[in-house]
Amino acid sequence: MSEKRELKFSTIAVHGRKHLDKHELGRPIRSVSTPIFMSSTFAFENADHGARLFAGEEEGYIYTRIGNPTTQALEKEIAYLEGAEVGLAFASGMAAEAHTFLGVCGAGDKIVSGDTIYGGTHALITTVLPRFGIRTQEVNFCDLAQVEAAVDERTRVLFFETPANPTLGVVDIAAVAEIAHRKNALAIVDNTFATPYLQNPIALGADAVIHSATKYIGGHGDCVAGLLAGKKDFVDRVAHESLHEIGGIISPFNAWLLLRGLKTLPVRMDRHSQSALEVAKYLSFHPKVTWVSYPGLKTHPQHELARRQMRAFSGVIAFEVRGGREAGRRVLDTCELCTVAVSLGDVDTLIQHPASMTHHTYSKEALAAAGISEGLIRLSVGLEDVDDIIADLKQALARL
Ligand code: LCS
């Protein structure tokens, strides 16, 4: 607008910031916390500048679906913490998985995955991806012979959780990575339960790591998000051939929540791990508890492996009470401090019943094959005082 004239109210409402003192907007702010850039789009200096950015001839921000400063700060952070070249953020853990698989697999390609995985992932792998011609097979990743036998020449990805949701089985990351590389496939680890503080799959040979950042990385039960970290060519392919086109991106606000969560991750994981070990020990000696699975217990079948590849054992425990499913449901209903809810890794202790909740997507046969019994209860030990958590479980078990 070359002619100087008073702007009308609606125009000022939209362009208000342009009337602020230039100095106020322009001076370096040096905020300690990363700013949240809640901007869907970024202004170009001129038409030529915009064209250069689109052509990739110059670096800069264009549009938040293909890059945002707050989101990129998070992506750099997760790459650094996982020892990866680059990171990528998504709207959810499911979006991270779906975009990754769609980015690297086409019709006829095969994904071999663990049979004990989050119920949503199980549904993605067994029902959604096969509709697009991607072949999938779930096997027990604690048995390497099963993994080896499932891989064929079109297998692109070996995908598994360790510790696994909800049984807490532990998979030998280095051994699976060795099989993957011998067969020209990628080993992708869901590191949600361990976090980069407790376990570094890439250092053990894995190609990439996926997170439901909704869990420990966010840590406060207030946002849903996903992350991927790995080699640049692989992550770039997921970005350019899946995320940018399909669009399951994270909100910059949620990226900021995760950056905030990461600052306290080590402190929280130490406490989750210490408390969970105490709770697991308490449960394992309780006469009404028939079994407990926690990688930190000497009775866990992969305890030695867990000690080798994890710094501590995180906060999730699986157990069953005498009386099976019905008795288990009564424990959920009589807990007073523990919250009956899915998700995990929150400051609050959460208790749930996988067969009817997080893993309801499994058939009876698939539950049995994955070792998810009808009576299994999953407990995500939070950051309350451990004495109070144990007291709550004690009173609930006493009422059985
Ligand atoms: N990977 C693992 C290991 C998970 O536990 C979950 C969600 C996902 C991926 C998917 O991430 P989301 O899209 O939810 O961010 N697990 C859940 C659970 O155990 N209870 O509620 C969600």
Coordinates of N, CA, C and O in Angstrom, one line a residue, residues 155-219:
T155 N 11.3 -58.4 2.5 CA 11.1 -57.8 3.9 C 11.9 -56.5 4.0 O 13.1 -56.5 3.8
R156 N 11.2 -55.4 4.2 CA 11.8 -54.1 4.4 C 12.1 -53.7 5.8 O 13.0 -53.0 6.1
V157 N 11.2 -54.2 6.7 CA 11.2 -53.7 8.1 C 11.0 -54.8 9.1 O 10.2 -55.7 9.0
L158 N 11.9 -54.9 10.2 CA 11.7 -55.7 11.3 C 11.3 -54.7 12.4 O 12.1 -53.8 12.8
F159 N 10.1 -54.8 13.0 CA 9.6 -53.8 13.9 C 9.2 -54.4 15.2 O 8.5 -55.4 15.2
F160 N 9.7 -53.9 16.3 CA 9.3 -54.5 17.6 C 9.4 -53.5 18.7 O 10.1 -52.5 18.6
E161 N 8.7 -53.8 19.8 CA 8.7 -53.0 21.1 C 9.6 -53.8 22.1 O 9.5 -55.0 22.2
T162 N 10.4 -53.0 22.8 CA 11.1 -53.6 23.9 C 11.4 -52.6 25.0 O 12.0 -51.5 24.6
P163 N 11.0 -52.8 26.2 CA 10.0 -53.8 26.7 C 8.7 -53.7 26.0 O 8.3 -52.6 25.6
A164 N 8.0 -54.8 25.8 CA 6.8 -54.9 25.0 C 5.6 -54.6 25.8 O 5.5 -55.0 27.0
N165 N 4.6 -54.0 25.1 CA 3.3 -53.6 25.7 C 2.4 -54.8 25.5 O 2.1 -55.2 24.3
P166 N 1.8 -55.5 26.5 CA 1.8 -55.1 27.9 C 2.6 -56.1 28.7 O 2.6 -56.0 30.0
T167 N 3.2 -57.1 28.1 CA 3.8 -58.2 28.9 C 5.2 -57.9 29.5 O 5.7 -58.6 30.3
L168 N 5.8 -56.9 28.9 CA 7.2 -56.5 29.3 C 8.2 -57.5 28.9 O 9.3 -57.5 29.5
G169 N 7.9 -58.2 27.8 CA 9.0 -59.1 27.2 C 10.1 -58.2 26.7 O 9.9 -57.0 26.3
V170 N 11.3 -58.7 26.8 CA 12.5 -57.8 26.4 C 13.1 -58.5 25.2 O 13.4 -59.7 25.2
V171 N 13.4 -57.7 24.1 CA 13.9 -58.3 22.9 C 15.4 -57.9 22.8 O 15.8 -56.8 23.1
D172 N 16.2 -58.8 22.2 CA 17.7 -58.5 22.0 C 17.8 -57.6 20.8 O 17.8 -58.1 19.7
I173 N 18.0 -56.3 21.0 CA 18.1 -55.4 19.9 C 19.2 -55.7 19.0 O 19.1 -55.7 17.8
A174 N 20.4 -55.9 19.5 CA 21.6 -56.1 18.7 C 21.4 -57.4 17.8 O 21.8 -57.3 16.6
A175 N 20.8 -58.4 18.4 CA 20.7 -59.6 17.6 C 19.6 -59.4 16.5 O 19.9 -59.9 15.4
V176 N 18.6 -58.7 16.8 CA 17.6 -58.5 15.7 C 18.2 -57.6 14.6 O 18.0 -57.8 13.4
A177 N 18.9 -56.6 15.0 CA 19.6 -55.7 14.0 C 20.5 -56.5 13.1 O 20.6 -56.3 11.9
E178 N 21.2 -57.5 13.7 CA 22.1 -58.3 12.9 C 21.3 -59.1 11.9 O 21.7 -59.1 10.7
I179 N 20.2 -59.7 12.3 CA 19.4 -60.4 11.3 C 18.9 -59.5 10.2 O 19.0 -59.7 9.0
A180 N 18.4 -58.3 10.6 CA 17.8 -57.3 9.7 C 18.9 -56.9 8.6 O 18.6 -57.0 7.4
H181 N 20.1 -56.7 9.1 CA 21.1 -56.2 8.1 C 21.6 -57.3 7.2 O 21.9 -57.0 6.0
R182 N 21.7 -58.5 7.7 CA 22.1 -59.6 6.9 C 21.0 -59.8 5.8 O 21.4 -60.3 4.7
K183 N 19.8 -59.5 6.1 CA 18.7 -59.7 5.1 C 18.3 -58.4 4.4 O 17.2 -58.3 3.7
N184 N 19.1 -57.4 4.5 CA 18.8 -56.1 3.8 C 17.6 -55.4 4.2 O 16.9 -54.8 3.4
A185 N 17.2 -55.6 5.5 CA 16.0 -55.0 6.0 C 16.4 -53.9 7.1 O 17.6 -53.9 7.5
L186 N 15.4 -53.1 7.5 CA 15.7 -52.2 8.6 C 15.2 -52.7 9.9 O 14.1 -53.2 10.0
A187 N 15.9 -52.5 11.0 CA 15.5 -52.8 12.3 C 15.0 -51.5 13.0 O 15.7 -50.6 13.2
I188 N 13.6 -51.5 13.2 CA 13.0 -50.3 13.8 C 12.5 -50.7 15.2 O 11.7 -51.6 15.3
V189 N 12.9 -49.9 16.2 CA 12.6 -50.3 17.6 C 11.6 -49.2 18.1 O 11.8 -48.0 18.0
D190 N 10.5 -49.7 18.7 CA 9.6 -48.8 19.4 C 10.2 -48.7 20.8 O 10.1 -49.6 21.6
N191 N 10.7 -47.5 21.1 CA 11.5 -47.3 22.3 C 10.6 -46.6 23.4 O 11.1 -45.9 24.3
T192 N 9.3 -46.6 23.2 CA 8.3 -45.9 24.1 C 8.5 -46.2 25.6 O 8.6 -45.3 26.4
F193 N 8.6 -47.5 25.9 CA 8.6 -47.9 27.3 C 9.9 -47.5 28.0 O 10.0 -47.3 29.2
A194 N 11.0 -47.5 27.2 CA 12.3 -47.3 27.8 C 12.8 -45.8 27.8 O 13.4 -45.3 28.7
T195 N 12.4 -45.1 26.7 CA 12.9 -43.7 26.4 C 14.4 -43.7 26.2 O 15.1 -44.7 26.6
P196 N 14.9 -42.7 25.5 CA 16.3 -42.6 25.2 C 17.2 -42.5 26.5 O 18.4 -42.8 26.4
Y197 N 16.6 -42.2 27.6 CA 17.4 -42.2 28.8 C 17.8 -43.6 29.3 O 18.9 -43.8 29.8
L198 N 16.9 -44.5 29.1 CA 17.1 -45.9 29.7 C 17.7 -46.8 28.6 O 18.2 -47.9 29.0
Q199 N 17.5 -46.5 27.3 CA 17.9 -47.5 26.3 C 18.2 -46.8 25.0 O 17.4 -45.9 24.6
N200 N 19.3 -47.1 24.3 CA 19.7 -46.5 23.1 C 19.8 -47.5 22.0 O 20.9 -48.0 21.6
P201 N 18.7 -47.8 21.3 CA 18.7 -48.9 20.3 C 19.6 -48.6 19.1 O 20.2 -49.6 18.6
I202 N 19.8 -47.3 18.8 CA 20.7 -47.1 17.6 C 22.1 -47.4 18.0 O 22.8 -48.0 17.1
A203 N 22.5 -47.2 19.2 CA 23.9 -47.6 19.6 C 24.0 -49.1 19.6 O 25.2 -49.6 19.4
L204 N 22.9 -49.8 19.7 CA 23.0 -51.3 19.7 C 22.8 -51.8 18.3 O 22.7 -53.0 18.1
G205 N 22.7 -51.0 17.3 CA 22.7 -51.4 15.9 C 21.4 -51.2 15.1 O 21.3 -51.4 13.9
A206 N 20.3 -50.7 15.9 CA 19.0 -50.5 15.2 C 19.2 -49.3 14.2 O 20.0 -48.4 14.4
D207 N 18.3 -49.3 13.2 CA 18.4 -48.3 12.2 C 17.6 -47.1 12.6 O 17.9 -45.9 12.2
A208 N 16.5 -47.3 13.3 CA 15.6 -46.2 13.7 C 14.9 -46.5 15.0 O 14.7 -47.7 15.3
V209 N 14.3 -45.5 15.6 CA 13.6 -45.6 16.8 C 12.3 -44.8 16.6 O 12.3 -43.7 16.1
I210 N 11.2 -45.4 17.2 CA 9.9 -44.7 17.1 C 9.4 -44.6 18.6 O 9.7 -45.4 19.4
H211 N 8.7 -43.5 18.8 CA 8.1 -43.2 20.2 C 6.7 -42.9 20.1 O 6.3 -42.1 19.2
S212 N 5.9 -43.4 21.0 CA 4.7 -42.7 21.4 C 5.1 -41.7 22.4 O 5.3 -42.1 23.6
A213 N 5.3 -40.5 22.0 CA 5.8 -39.4 22.9 C 4.8 -39.0 23.9 O 5.0 -38.3 24.8
T214 N 3.5 -39.5 23.6 CA 2.4 -39.3 24.5 C 2.7 -39.8 25.9 O 2.2 -39.3 26.9
K215 N 3.7 -40.8 26.0 CA 4.0 -41.5 27.2 C 5.0 -40.8 28.0 O 4.9 -39.6 28.4
Y216 N 6.2 -41.4 28.2 CA 7.2 -40.8 29.1 C 7.8 -39.5 28.6 O 8.2 -38.6 29.4
I217 N 7.9 -39.3 27.3 CA 8.6 -38.1 26.8 C 7.8 -36.9 27.2 O 8.3 -35.9 27.7
G218 N 6.5 -36.9 26.9 CA 5.6 -35.9 27.4 C 5.5 -35.9 28.9 O 5.8 -35.0 29.6
G219 N 5.1 -37.1 29.4 CA 5.3 -37.4 30.8 C 4.2 -36.9 31.7 O 4.1 -37.3 32.9

